[in-house]
Amino acid sequence: MEIFGGFMVMMSIIGFFLAVIWLIMPFVVFAIKGKQDRTVEVMERIEQRLAEMDARLAALQHIDRQAAPEPAGRVSDTTPPDHDRADDLPS
């Protein structure tokens, strides 16, 4: 009968730990849910700020395109092959 007595003590200890975990679990779930809700709010604010920055960047690029002069056409090289150009000479 001693085998069953030791087994019952072991099962009682395990049952006690399971009961404690069972009672604490809802509080853990609600704490995690609160943190998750705050994380979603922060991510929404970050997404909003990124959208504003993207709009500002697009506006700045649009202004830069308007202010930039038209690129000149390609200049052909008229220097004969046997002559050095000024930019080819050593300094």
PDB file of C-alpha atoms in Angstrom:
ATOM      1  CA  MET A   1       0.000   0.000   0.000  1.00  0.00           C
ATOM      2  CA  GLU A   2       2.964   2.273   0.364  1.00  0.00           C
ATOM      3  CA  ILE A   3       3.297   2.457  -3.415  1.00  0.00           C
ATOM      4  CA  PHE A   4      -0.174   3.960  -3.709  1.00  0.00           C
ATOM      5  CA  GLY A   5       0.497   6.376  -0.831  1.00  0.00           C
ATOM      6  CA  GLY A   6       3.613   7.793  -2.528  1.00  0.00           C
ATOM      7  CA  PHE A   7       1.810   7.907  -5.847  1.00  0.00           C
ATOM      8  CA  MET A   8      -1.075   9.854  -4.299  1.00  0.00           C
ATOM      9  CA  VAL A   9       1.337  12.404  -2.781  1.00  0.00           C
ATOM     10  CA  MET A  10       3.026  12.853  -6.155  1.00  0.00           C
ATOM     11  CA  MET A  11      -0.338  13.236  -7.913  1.00  0.00           C
ATOM     12  CA  SER A  12      -1.454  15.739  -5.277  1.00  0.00           C
ATOM     13  CA  ILE A  13       1.635  17.884  -5.851  1.00  0.00           C
ATOM     14  CA  ILE A  14       1.190  17.740  -9.633  1.00  0.00           C
ATOM     15  CA  GLY A  15      -2.515  18.529  -9.261  1.00  0.00           C
ATOM     16  CA  PHE A  16      -1.694  21.522  -7.055  1.00  0.00           C
ATOM     17  CA  PHE A  17       0.724  22.918  -9.655  1.00  0.00           C
ATOM     18  CA  LEU A  18      -1.816  22.365 -12.441  1.00  0.00           C
ATOM     19  CA  ALA A  19      -4.503  24.167 -10.401  1.00  0.00           C
ATOM     20  CA  VAL A  20      -2.182  27.139  -9.819  1.00  0.00           C
ATOM     21  CA  ILE A  21      -1.313  27.296 -13.522  1.00  0.00           C
ATOM     22  CA  TRP A  22      -5.021  26.982 -14.417  1.00  0.00           C
ATOM     23  CA  LEU A  23      -5.879  29.929 -12.143  1.00  0.00           C
ATOM     24  CA  ILE A  24      -3.016  32.166 -13.386  1.00  0.00           C
ATOM     25  CA  MET A  25      -3.517  31.492 -17.108  1.00  0.00           C
ATOM     26  CA  PRO A  26      -6.422  33.951 -17.742  1.00  0.00           C
ATOM     27  CA  PHE A  27      -4.400  36.829 -16.262  1.00  0.00           C
ATOM     28  CA  VAL A  28      -1.462  35.960 -18.496  1.00  0.00           C
ATOM     29  CA  VAL A  29      -3.709  35.858 -21.565  1.00  0.00           C
ATOM     30  CA  PHE A  30      -5.238  39.264 -20.763  1.00  0.00           C
ATOM     31  CA  ALA A  31      -1.792  40.773 -20.134  1.00  0.00           C
ATOM     32  CA  ILE A  32      -0.543  39.491 -23.477  1.00  0.00           C
ATOM     33  CA  LYS A  33      -3.686  40.776 -25.218  1.00  0.00           C
ATOM     34  CA  GLY A  34      -3.133  44.248 -23.749  1.00  0.00           C
ATOM     35  CA  LYS A  35       0.455  44.308 -24.964  1.00  0.00           C
ATOM     36  CA  GLN A  36      -0.650  43.127 -28.390  1.00  0.00           C
ATOM     37  CA  ASP A  37      -3.266  45.897 -28.612  1.00  0.00           C
ATOM     38  CA  ARG A  38      -0.636  48.514 -27.724  1.00  0.00           C
ATOM     39  CA  THR A  39       1.709  47.062 -30.318  1.00  0.00           C
ATOM     40  CA  VAL A  40      -0.998  47.332 -32.995  1.00  0.00           C
ATOM     41  CA  GLU A  41      -1.589  51.001 -32.051  1.00  0.00           C
ATOM     42  CA  VAL A  42       2.121  51.769 -32.268  1.00  0.00           C
ATOM     43  CA  MET A  43       2.382  50.027 -35.639  1.00  0.00           C
ATOM     44  CA  GLU A  44      -0.580  52.052 -36.961  1.00  0.00           C
ATOM     45  CA  ARG A  45       1.112  55.294 -35.853  1.00  0.00           C
ATOM     46  CA  ILE A  46       4.376  54.225 -37.479  1.00  0.00           C
ATOM     47  CA  GLU A  47       2.543  53.360 -40.703  1.00  0.00           C
ATOM     48  CA  GLN A  48       0.822  56.767 -40.671  1.00  0.00           C
ATOM     49  CA  ARG A  49       4.144  58.561 -40.155  1.00  0.00           C
ATOM     50  CA  LEU A  50       5.742  56.582 -42.987  1.00  0.00           C
ATOM     51  CA  ALA A  51       2.864  57.500 -45.301  1.00  0.00           C
ATOM     52  CA  GLU A  52       3.356  61.185 -44.423  1.00  0.00           C
ATOM     53  CA  MET A  53       7.095  60.909 -45.057  1.00  0.00           C
ATOM     54  CA  ASP A  54       6.435  59.188 -48.394  1.00  0.00           C
ATOM     55  CA  ALA A  55       4.057  61.986 -49.424  1.00  0.00           C
ATOM     56  CA  ARG A  56       6.608  64.635 -48.437  1.00  0.00           C
ATOM     57  CA  LEU A  57       9.353  62.831 -50.358  1.00  0.00           C
ATOM     58  CA  ALA A  58       7.171  62.562 -53.453  1.00  0.00           C
ATOM     59  CA  ALA A  59       6.388  66.295 -53.237  1.00  0.00           C
ATOM     60  CA  LEU A  60      10.096  67.139 -52.895  1.00  0.00           C
ATOM     61  CA  GLN A  61      10.994  64.945 -55.856  1.00  0.00           C
ATOM     62  CA  HIS A  62       8.268  66.611 -57.902  1.00  0.00           C
ATOM     63  CA  ILE A  63       9.686  70.048 -57.013  1.00  0.00           C
ATOM     64  CA  ASP A  64      13.227  68.905 -57.865  1.00  0.00           C
ATOM     65  CA  ARG A  65      12.083  67.645 -61.286  1.00  0.00           C
ATOM     66  CA  GLN A  66      10.494  70.986 -62.053  1.00  0.00           C
ATOM     67  CA  ALA A  67      13.542  72.991 -60.902  1.00  0.00           C
ATOM     68  CA  ALA A  68      16.152  70.820 -62.669  1.00  0.00           C
ATOM     69  CA  PRO A  69      17.150  72.080 -66.124  1.00  0.00           C
ATOM     70  CA  GLU A  70      16.611  69.891 -69.123  1.00  0.00           C
ATOM     71  CA  PRO A  71      19.697  67.774 -69.808  1.00  0.00           C
ATOM     72  CA  ALA A  72      21.658  68.911 -72.839  1.00  0.00           C
ATOM     73  CA  GLY A  73      21.845  66.669 -75.852  1.00  0.00           C
ATOM     74  CA  ARG A  74      24.798  64.365 -76.277  1.00  0.00           C
ATOM     75  CA  VAL A  75      27.902  66.207 -77.461  1.00  0.00           C
ATOM     76  CA  SER A  76      29.772  64.355 -80.162  1.00  0.00           C
ATOM     77  CA  ASP A  77      33.518  63.984 -79.933  1.00  0.00           C
ATOM     78  CA  THR A  78      35.046  66.056 -82.731  1.00  0.00           C
ATOM     79  CA  THR A  79      38.647  65.627 -81.624  1.00  0.00           C
ATOM     80  CA  PRO A  80      40.721  63.614 -84.091  1.00  0.00           C
ATOM     81  CA  PRO A  81      41.998  60.289 -82.701  1.00  0.00           C
ATOM     82  CA  ASP A  82      45.669  61.306 -82.945  1.00  0.00           C
ATOM     83  CA  HIS A  83      45.254  64.447 -80.777  1.00  0.00           C
ATOM     84  CA  ASP A  84      44.895  64.453 -76.981  1.00  0.00           C
ATOM     85  CA  ARG A  85      41.990  66.262 -75.509  1.00  0.00           C
ATOM     86  CA  ALA A  86      42.541  68.646 -72.583  1.00  0.00           C
ATOM     87  CA  ASP A  87      40.967  66.279 -70.103  1.00  0.00           C
ATOM     88  CA  ASP A  88      43.198  63.389 -71.255  1.00  0.00           C
ATOM     89  CA  LEU A  89      46.461  65.214 -70.550  1.00  0.00           C
ATOM     90  CA  PRO A  90      48.250  64.451 -67.244  1.00  0.00           C
ATOM     91  CA  SER A  91      48.054  67.187 -64.624  1.00  0.00           C
TER      92      SER A  91
END
